[in-house]
Amino acid sequence: STFEMSKPVQSIGKFFSHAWCTPGWLKTVALMYYENVFPATVAAFATTIGLTVLEFAGAGVPMPLVGPSYLVDGTNIHPIRIDFSFVPPCLVFVLVLLLGHEIPGLAQ
């Protein structure tokens, strides 16, 4: 049995209890969120700051425009610029959320 394969330890870093009725994929998602949401948020915020600094320095990463967009305010129509600059931070967030436990030095 698995009990015979266990060994005594001095301390436990983390202990996660679980219910057998919960699907395995949901447990995996919960653990990824629990372990990686803070680093993912920090990484996405740092990406946003970095892209903003590059943009203000004139060395911005060119992002394609979504297309002609307008803000309607009563009877006035204001053209606005919407680009894909939100995509890199979102991708960084998702990648760190899903793979943060694999990044050396990030695992707790």
Tab-separated table of N, CA, C and O in Angstrom:
chain	number	residue	atom	x	y	z
A	1	SER	N	0.847	-1.196	0.000
A	1	SER	CA	0.000	0.000	0.000
A	1	SER	C	0.883	1.246	0.000
A	1	SER	O	2.077	1.180	0.265
A	2	THR	N	0.277	2.361	-0.246
A	2	THR	CA	1.041	3.613	-0.282
A	2	THR	C	1.510	4.024	1.111
A	2	THR	O	2.492	4.746	1.234
A	3	PHE	N	0.833	3.582	2.153
A	3	PHE	CA	1.256	3.934	3.510
A	3	PHE	C	2.641	3.372	3.817
A	3	PHE	O	3.464	4.027	4.446
A	4	GLU	N	2.922	2.158	3.362
A	4	GLU	CA	4.238	1.563	3.595
A	4	GLU	C	5.333	2.305	2.848
A	4	GLU	O	6.499	2.238	3.197
A	5	MET	N	4.974	3.027	1.790
A	5	MET	CA	5.959	3.791	1.031
A	5	MET	C	6.258	5.141	1.673
A	5	MET	O	7.213	5.815	1.291
A	6	SER	N	5.481	5.546	2.663
A	6	SER	CA	5.680	6.849	3.295
A	6	SER	C	6.844	6.799	4.282
A	6	SER	O	7.251	5.736	4.735
A	7	LYS	N	7.374	7.993	4.594
A	7	LYS	CA	8.508	8.117	5.519
A	7	LYS	C	8.211	9.225	6.525
A	7	LYS	O	7.565	10.208	6.186
A	8	PRO	N	8.703	9.099	7.752
A	8	PRO	CA	8.518	10.176	8.728
A	8	PRO	C	9.320	11.421	8.322
A	8	PRO	O	10.403	11.307	7.744
A	9	VAL	N	8.790	12.583	8.640
A	9	VAL	CA	9.460	13.850	8.351
A	9	VAL	C	9.475	14.712	9.600
A	9	VAL	O	8.684	14.506	10.516
A	10	GLN	N	10.393	15.701	9.625
A	10	GLN	CA	10.482	16.617	10.754
A	10	GLN	C	9.447	17.733	10.660
A	10	GLN	O	8.944	18.214	11.661
A	11	SER	N	9.180	18.189	9.428
A	11	SER	CA	8.210	19.276	9.241
A	11	SER	C	7.585	19.150	7.858
A	11	SER	O	8.112	18.462	6.984
A	12	ILE	N	6.483	19.841	7.695
A	12	ILE	CA	5.770	19.858	6.419
A	12	ILE	C	5.692	21.299	5.954
A	12	ILE	O	5.241	22.180	6.695
A	13	GLY	N	6.163	21.553	4.720
A	13	GLY	CA	6.128	22.905	4.172
A	13	GLY	C	4.707	23.341	3.852
A	13	GLY	O	4.274	24.425	4.212
A	14	LYS	N	3.996	22.485	3.166
A	14	LYS	CA	2.606	22.770	2.804
A	14	LYS	C	1.825	21.467	2.834
A	14	LYS	O	2.352	20.406	2.500
A	15	PHE	N	0.578	21.573	3.230
A	15	PHE	CA	-0.298	20.403	3.209
A	15	PHE	C	-1.606	20.823	2.574
A	15	PHE	O	-2.220	21.797	2.981
A	16	PHE	N	-2.010	20.101	1.556
A	16	PHE	CA	-3.274	20.377	0.887
A	16	PHE	C	-4.200	19.187	1.084
A	16	PHE	O	-3.867	18.064	0.706
A	17	SER	N	-5.335	19.457	1.660
A	17	SER	CA	-6.354	18.430	1.784
A	17	SER	C	-7.270	18.547	0.569
A	17	SER	O	-7.350	19.598	-0.061
A	18	HIS	N	-7.950	17.489	0.239
A	18	HIS	CA	-8.840	17.551	-0.912
A	18	HIS	C	-10.015	16.602	-0.715
A	18	HIS	O	-10.006	15.735	0.150
A	19	ALA	N	-11.020	16.796	-1.524
A	19	ALA	CA	-12.193	15.919	-1.516
A	19	ALA	C	-12.152	15.061	-2.768
A	19	ALA	O	-11.837	15.542	-3.854
A	20	TRP	N	-12.464	13.794	-2.635
A	20	TRP	CA	-12.437	12.898	-3.783
A	20	TRP	C	-13.548	13.200	-4.777
A	20	TRP	O	-13.462	12.838	-5.953
A	21	CYS	N	-14.589	13.894	-4.331
A	21	CYS	CA	-15.717	14.169	-5.233
A	21	CYS	C	-15.424	15.330	-6.194
A	21	CYS	O	-16.119	15.499	-7.184
A	22	THR	N	-14.382	16.120	-5.927
A	22	THR	CA	-14.038	17.244	-6.804
A	22	THR	C	-13.250	16.725	-8.003
A	22	THR	O	-12.320	15.941	-7.841
A	23	PRO	N	-13.615	17.163	-9.217
A	23	PRO	CA	-12.870	16.699	-10.399
A	23	PRO	C	-11.397	17.113	-10.329
A	23	PRO	O	-11.056	18.175	-9.803
A	24	GLY	N	-10.532	16.278	-10.869
A	24	GLY	CA	-9.097	16.530	-10.834
A	24	GLY	C	-8.689	17.819	-11.516
A	24	GLY	O	-7.812	18.533	-11.045
A	25	TRP	N	-9.333	18.152	-12.649
A	25	TRP	CA	-8.974	19.378	-13.368
A	25	TRP	C	-9.272	20.608	-12.516
A	25	TRP	O	-8.532	21.586	-12.561
A	26	LEU	N	-10.339	20.545	-11.705
A	26	LEU	CA	-10.690	21.687	-10.862
A	26	LEU	C	-9.675	21.858	-9.732
A	26	LEU	O	-9.317	22.984	-9.373
A	27	LYS	N	-9.189	20.750	-9.204
A	27	LYS	CA	-8.133	20.822	-8.188
A	27	LYS	C	-6.867	21.437	-8.785
A	27	LYS	O	-6.204	22.252	-8.161
A	28	THR	N	-6.551	21.036	-10.013
A	28	THR	CA	-5.362	21.568	-10.680
A	28	THR	C	-5.476	23.068	-10.889
A	28	THR	O	-4.536	23.821	-10.615
A	29	VAL	N	-6.620	23.519	-11.353
A	29	VAL	CA	-6.842	24.951	-11.566
A	29	VAL	C	-6.754	25.708	-10.236
A	29	VAL	O	-6.142	26.774	-10.158
A	30	ALA	N	-7.343	25.151	-9.196
A	30	ALA	CA	-7.306	25.803	-7.881
A	30	ALA	C	-5.869	25.912	-7.366
A	30	ALA	O	-5.477	26.953	-6.826
A	31	LEU	N	-5.068	24.871	-7.548
A	31	LEU	CA	-3.673	24.918	-7.108
A	31	LEU	C	-2.859	25.909	-7.924
A	31	LEU	O	-2.035	26.645	-7.374
A	32	MET	N	-3.088	25.944	-9.238
A	32	MET	CA	-2.373	26.923	-10.063
A	32	MET	C	-2.732	28.333	-9.627
A	32	MET	O	-1.866	29.206	-9.533
A	33	TYR	N	-4.005	28.577	-9.353
A	33	TYR	CA	-4.429	29.897	-8.900
A	33	TYR	C	-3.794	30.217	-7.543
A	33	TYR	O	-3.220	31.289	-7.363
A	34	TYR	N	-3.889	29.291	-6.622
A	34	TYR	CA	-3.382	29.512	-5.271
A	34	TYR	C	-1.880	29.804	-5.271
A	34	TYR	O	-1.408	30.700	-4.577
A	35	GLU	N	-1.139	29.056	-6.058
A	35	GLU	CA	0.315	29.185	-6.072
A	35	GLU	C	0.814	30.316	-6.971
A	35	GLU	O	1.862	30.890	-6.709
A	36	ASN	N	0.093	30.641	-8.045
A	36	ASN	CA	0.662	31.485	-9.091
A	36	ASN	C	-0.036	32.813	-9.333
A	36	ASN	O	0.442	33.605	-10.146
A	37	VAL	N	-1.165	33.092	-8.694
A	37	VAL	CA	-1.893	34.315	-9.050
A	37	VAL	C	-1.110	35.575	-8.674
A	37	VAL	O	-1.107	36.550	-9.435
A	38	PHE	N	-0.416	35.569	-7.548
A	38	PHE	CA	0.342	36.763	-7.175
A	38	PHE	C	1.521	36.993	-8.121
A	38	PHE	O	1.685	38.099	-8.652
A	39	PRO	N	2.373	35.967	-8.373
A	39	PRO	CA	3.451	36.191	-9.342
A	39	PRO	C	2.937	36.554	-10.738
A	39	PRO	O	3.549	37.358	-11.437
A	40	ALA	N	1.811	35.984	-11.143
A	40	ALA	CA	1.246	36.304	-12.464
A	40	ALA	C	0.809	37.760	-12.526
A	40	ALA	O	1.030	38.447	-13.530
A	41	THR	N	0.214	38.250	-11.447
A	41	THR	CA	-0.214	39.643	-11.395
A	41	THR	C	0.987	40.585	-11.428
A	41	THR	O	0.986	41.590	-12.152
A	42	VAL	N	2.021	40.266	-10.655
A	42	VAL	CA	3.230	41.093	-10.634
A	42	VAL	C	3.894	41.103	-12.013
A	42	VAL	O	4.307	42.158	-12.507
A	43	ALA	N	3.979	39.941	-12.654
A	43	ALA	CA	4.612	39.855	-13.976
A	43	ALA	C	3.815	40.648	-15.017
A	43	ALA	O	4.400	41.343	-15.858
A	44	ALA	N	2.487	40.564	-14.973
A	44	ALA	CA	1.656	41.323	-15.923
A	44	ALA	C	1.792	42.822	-15.685
A	44	ALA	O	1.883	43.613	-16.635
A	45	PHE	N	1.827	43.220	-14.418
A	45	PHE	CA	1.977	44.641	-14.093
A	45	PHE	C	3.350	45.142	-14.547
A	45	PHE	O	3.470	46.234	-15.121
A	46	ALA	N	4.388	44.343	-14.324
A	46	ALA	CA	5.739	44.724	-14.764
A	46	ALA	C	5.805	44.830	-16.284
A	46	ALA	O	6.461	45.722	-16.821
A	47	THR	N	5.111	43.942	-16.982
A	47	THR	CA	5.059	44.007	-18.445
A	47	THR	C	4.374	45.294	-18.892
A	47	THR	O	4.842	45.966	-19.825
A	48	THR	N	3.291	45.655	-18.229
A	48	THR	CA	2.584	46.890	-18.552
A	48	THR	C	3.483	48.102	-18.326
A	48	THR	O	3.554	49.000	-19.179
A	49	ILE	N	4.162	48.138	-17.191
A	49	ILE	CA	5.072	49.248	-16.882
A	49	ILE	C	6.183	49.319	-17.932
A	49	ILE	O	6.507	50.394	-18.450
A	50	GLY	N	6.784	48.170	-18.250
A	50	GLY	CA	7.860	48.138	-19.239
A	50	GLY	C	7.418	48.627	-20.603
A	50	GLY	O	8.114	49.426	-21.245
A	51	LEU	N	6.270	48.184	-21.062
A	51	LEU	CA	5.750	48.628	-22.359
A	51	LEU	C	5.416	50.118	-22.342
A	51	LEU	O	5.635	50.817	-23.336
A	52	THR	N	4.907	50.605	-21.219
A	52	THR	CA	4.588	52.028	-21.102
A	52	THR	C	5.854	52.871	-21.145
A	52	THR	O	5.902	53.905	-21.825
A	53	VAL	N	6.898	52.440	-20.438
A	53	VAL	CA	8.174	53.161	-20.446
A	53	VAL	C	8.746	53.184	-21.862
A	53	VAL	O	9.221	54.225	-22.333
A	54	LEU	N	8.710	52.044	-22.542
A	54	LEU	CA	9.194	51.995	-23.922
A	54	LEU	C	8.392	52.925	-24.829
A	54	LEU	O	8.953	53.598	-25.693
A	55	GLU	N	7.099	52.963	-24.628
A	55	GLU	CA	6.227	53.831	-25.435
A	55	GLU	C	6.590	55.303	-25.224
A	55	GLU	O	6.727	56.063	-26.186
A	56	PHE	N	6.766	55.720	-23.973
A	56	PHE	CA	7.101	57.120	-23.686
A	56	PHE	C	8.525	57.472	-24.110
A	56	PHE	O	8.822	58.623	-24.391
A	57	ALA	N	9.410	56.460	-24.184
A	57	ALA	CA	10.782	56.700	-24.629
A	57	ALA	C	10.878	56.747	-26.151
A	57	ALA	O	11.945	57.009	-26.685
A	58	GLY	N	9.782	56.463	-26.819
A	58	GLY	CA	9.775	56.487	-28.276
A	58	GLY	C	10.209	55.185	-28.904
A	58	GLY	O	10.377	55.101	-30.116
A	59	ALA	N	10.416	54.172	-28.096
A	59	ALA	CA	10.837	52.875	-28.615
A	59	ALA	C	9.748	51.833	-28.395
A	59	ALA	O	10.027	50.671	-28.141
A	60	GLY	N	8.524	52.280	-28.471
A	60	GLY	CA	7.396	51.399	-28.188
A	60	GLY	C	7.289	50.240	-29.156
A	60	GLY	O	7.744	50.296	-30.290
A	61	VAL	N	6.718	49.179	-28.673
A	61	VAL	CA	6.459	48.010	-29.501
A	61	VAL	C	5.235	48.321	-30.357
A	61	VAL	O	4.173	48.661	-29.828
A	62	PRO	N	5.363	48.254	-31.683
A	62	PRO	CA	4.208	48.587	-32.518
A	62	PRO	C	3.092	47.570	-32.339
A	62	PRO	O	3.309	46.368	-32.422
A	63	MET	N	1.910	48.074	-32.048
A	63	MET	CA	0.740	47.227	-31.880
A	63	MET	C	-0.295	47.610	-32.936
A	63	MET	O	-0.552	48.793	-33.145
A	64	PRO	N	-0.883	46.629	-33.583
A	64	PRO	CA	-1.889	46.956	-34.596
A	64	PRO	C	-3.138	47.541	-33.955
A	64	PRO	O	-3.489	47.204	-32.822
A	65	LEU	N	-3.778	48.412	-34.670
A	65	LEU	CA	-5.022	48.993	-34.184
A	65	LEU	C	-6.153	47.994	-34.361
A	65	LEU	O	-6.161	47.198	-35.290
A	66	VAL	N	-7.106	48.062	-33.445
A	66	VAL	CA	-8.278	47.205	-33.545
A	66	VAL	C	-9.090	47.604	-34.769
A	66	VAL	O	-9.626	46.774	-35.473
A	67	GLY	N	-9.154	48.863	-35.022
A	67	GLY	CA	-9.940	49.385	-36.136
A	67	GLY	C	-10.530	50.711	-35.720
A	67	GLY	O	-10.285	51.196	-34.614
A	68	PRO	N	-11.296	51.311	-36.575
A	68	PRO	CA	-11.900	52.583	-36.181
A	68	PRO	C	-12.878	52.371	-35.029
A	68	PRO	O	-13.774	51.538	-35.105
A	69	SER	N	-12.647	53.100	-33.954
A	69	SER	CA	-13.515	53.008	-32.782
A	69	SER	C	-13.957	54.409	-32.401
A	69	SER	O	-13.234	55.384	-32.595
A	70	TYR	N	-15.130	54.483	-31.844
A	70	TYR	CA	-15.707	55.778	-31.510
A	70	TYR	C	-16.369	55.725	-30.148
A	70	TYR	O	-16.908	54.702	-29.741
A	71	LEU	N	-16.296	56.836	-29.455
A	71	LEU	CA	-16.984	57.014	-28.183
A	71	LEU	C	-18.130	57.978	-28.431
A	71	LEU	O	-17.913	59.096	-28.894
A	72	VAL	N	-19.328	57.518	-28.172
A	72	VAL	CA	-20.506	58.353	-28.404
A	72	VAL	C	-20.928	58.954	-27.071
A	72	VAL	O	-21.179	58.258	-26.099
A	73	ASP	N	-20.977	60.293	-27.045
A	73	ASP	CA	-21.330	61.026	-25.839
A	73	ASP	C	-22.530	61.898	-26.174
A	73	ASP	O	-22.379	63.025	-26.640
A	74	GLY	N	-23.707	61.380	-25.957
A	74	GLY	CA	-24.911	62.130	-26.330
A	74	GLY	C	-25.002	62.244	-27.838
A	74	GLY	O	-25.143	61.256	-28.541
A	75	THR	N	-24.842	63.452	-28.354
A	75	THR	CA	-24.897	63.658	-29.801
A	75	THR	C	-23.517	63.782	-30.421
A	75	THR	O	-23.389	63.873	-31.626
A	76	ASN	N	-22.464	63.808	-29.593
A	76	ASN	CA	-21.095	63.945	-30.095
A	76	ASN	C	-20.470	62.572	-30.319
A	76	ASN	O	-20.674	61.642	-29.548
A	77	ILE	N	-19.685	62.455	-31.362
A	77	ILE	CA	-18.955	61.225	-31.663
A	77	ILE	C	-17.468	61.566	-31.654
A	77	ILE	O	-17.011	62.434	-32.386
A	78	HIS	N	-16.726	60.873	-30.774
A	78	HIS	CA	-15.289	61.113	-30.615
A	78	HIS	C	-14.518	59.888	-31.101
A	78	HIS	O	-14.728	58.788	-30.586
A	79	PRO	N	-13.636	60.061	-32.089
A	79	PRO	CA	-12.807	58.924	-32.491
A	79	PRO	C	-11.779	58.616	-31.397
A	79	PRO	O	-11.212	59.521	-30.789
A	80	ILE	N	-11.586	57.354	-31.103
A	80	ILE	CA	-10.605	56.948	-30.096
A	80	ILE	C	-9.692	55.887	-30.695
A	80	ILE	O	-10.043	55.197	-31.645
A	81	ARG	N	-8.496	55.782	-30.126
A	81	ARG	CA	-7.505	54.816	-30.592
A	81	ARG	C	-7.496	53.621	-29.641
A	81	ARG	O	-7.225	53.759	-28.452
A	82	ILE	N	-7.807	52.473	-30.162
A	82	ILE	CA	-7.742	51.245	-29.366
A	82	ILE	C	-6.771	50.310	-30.071
A	82	ILE	O	-6.922	50.017	-31.248
A	83	ASP	N	-5.754	49.865	-29.349
A	83	ASP	CA	-4.794	48.949	-29.948
A	83	ASP	C	-4.714	47.673	-29.106
A	83	ASP	O	-5.445	47.498	-28.147
A	84	PHE	N	-3.809	46.822	-29.478
A	84	PHE	CA	-3.654	45.547	-28.796
A	84	PHE	C	-2.613	45.596	-27.686
A	84	PHE	O	-2.037	44.572	-27.336
A	85	SER	N	-2.342	46.763	-27.115
A	85	SER	CA	-1.307	46.872	-26.083
A	85	SER	C	-1.676	46.122	-24.803
A	85	SER	O	-0.816	45.872	-23.972
A	86	PHE	N	-2.931	45.740	-24.658
A	86	PHE	CA	-3.340	44.977	-23.489
A	86	PHE	C	-3.004	43.487	-23.641
A	86	PHE	O	-3.007	42.740	-22.665
A	87	VAL	N	-2.678	43.048	-24.845
A	87	VAL	CA	-2.458	41.622	-25.100
A	87	VAL	C	-1.189	41.082	-24.429
A	87	VAL	O	-1.250	40.044	-23.760
A	88	PRO	N	-0.009	41.735	-24.584
A	88	PRO	CA	1.185	41.160	-23.941
A	88	PRO	C	1.048	40.966	-22.425
A	88	PRO	O	1.379	39.878	-21.927
A	89	PRO	N	0.555	41.950	-21.662
A	89	PRO	CA	0.397	41.695	-20.225
A	89	PRO	C	-0.583	40.555	-19.931
A	89	PRO	O	-0.355	39.766	-19.005
A	90	CYS	N	-1.641	40.444	-20.721
A	90	CYS	CA	-2.590	39.348	-20.513
A	90	CYS	C	-1.943	37.998	-20.799
A	90	CYS	O	-2.153	37.031	-20.060
A	91	LEU	N	-1.150	37.932	-21.866
A	91	LEU	CA	-0.453	36.685	-22.185
A	91	LEU	C	0.547	36.319	-21.096
A	91	LEU	O	0.648	35.150	-20.703
A	92	VAL	N	1.274	37.313	-20.596
A	92	VAL	CA	2.231	37.061	-19.513
A	92	VAL	C	1.493	36.555	-18.282
A	92	VAL	O	1.925	35.591	-17.633
A	93	PHE	N	0.356	37.164	-17.952
A	93	PHE	CA	-0.427	36.732	-16.793
A	93	PHE	C	-0.838	35.270	-16.935
A	93	PHE	O	-0.648	34.462	-16.022
A	94	VAL	N	-1.393	34.923	-18.087
A	94	VAL	CA	-1.874	33.552	-18.294
A	94	VAL	C	-0.710	32.561	-18.269
A	94	VAL	O	-0.815	31.493	-17.654
A	95	LEU	N	0.410	32.901	-18.920
A	95	LEU	CA	1.560	31.999	-18.926
A	95	LEU	C	2.115	31.761	-17.527
A	95	LEU	O	2.411	30.624	-17.150
A	96	VAL	N	2.250	32.829	-16.742
A	96	VAL	CA	2.769	32.663	-15.374
A	96	VAL	C	1.742	31.948	-14.502
A	96	VAL	O	2.098	31.118	-13.661
A	97	LEU	N	0.468	32.215	-14.714
A	97	LEU	CA	-0.570	31.529	-13.943
A	97	LEU	C	-0.525	30.030	-14.215
A	97	LEU	O	-0.624	29.218	-13.291
A	98	LEU	N	-0.345	29.652	-15.479
A	98	LEU	CA	-0.352	28.237	-15.833
A	98	LEU	C	0.986	27.547	-15.573
A	98	LEU	O	1.021	26.365	-15.237
A	99	LEU	N	2.094	28.268	-15.726
A	99	LEU	CA	3.410	27.645	-15.672
A	99	LEU	C	4.316	28.188	-14.576
A	99	LEU	O	5.506	27.863	-14.543
A	100	GLY	N	3.800	29.027	-13.698
A	100	GLY	CA	4.625	29.660	-12.672
A	100	GLY	C	5.339	28.680	-11.776
A	100	GLY	O	6.453	28.934	-11.320
A	101	HIS	N	4.738	27.548	-11.521
A	101	HIS	CA	5.373	26.533	-10.667
A	101	HIS	C	6.573	25.877	-11.352
A	101	HIS	O	7.370	25.216	-10.705
A	102	GLU	N	6.716	26.071	-12.664
A	102	GLU	CA	7.833	25.507	-13.413
A	102	GLU	C	9.007	26.491	-13.541
A	102	GLU	O	10.077	26.112	-13.995
A	103	ILE	N	8.780	27.759	-13.191
A	103	ILE	CA	9.809	28.787	-13.338
A	103	ILE	C	10.773	28.701	-12.161
A	103	ILE	O	10.357	28.816	-11.010
A	104	PRO	N	12.082	28.483	-12.426
A	104	PRO	CA	13.054	28.376	-11.331
A	104	PRO	C	13.063	29.655	-10.475
A	104	PRO	O	13.022	30.758	-10.976
A	105	GLY	N	13.108	29.476	-9.180
A	105	GLY	CA	13.149	30.597	-8.253
A	105	GLY	C	11.792	31.166	-7.922
A	105	GLY	O	11.659	31.956	-7.004
A	106	LEU	N	10.773	30.766	-8.669
A	106	LEU	CA	9.425	31.280	-8.408
A	106	LEU	C	8.635	30.330	-7.526
A	106	LEU	O	7.752	30.749	-6.794
A	107	ALA	N	8.956	29.058	-7.605
A	107	ALA	CA	8.243	28.059	-6.784
A	107	ALA	C	8.520	28.332	-5.310
A	107	ALA	O	9.645	28.600	-4.913
A	108	GLN	N	7.473	28.260	-4.538
A	108	GLN	CA	7.598	28.590	-3.108
A	108	GLN	C	7.820	27.344	-2.283
A	108	GLN	O	7.289	26.355	-2.392
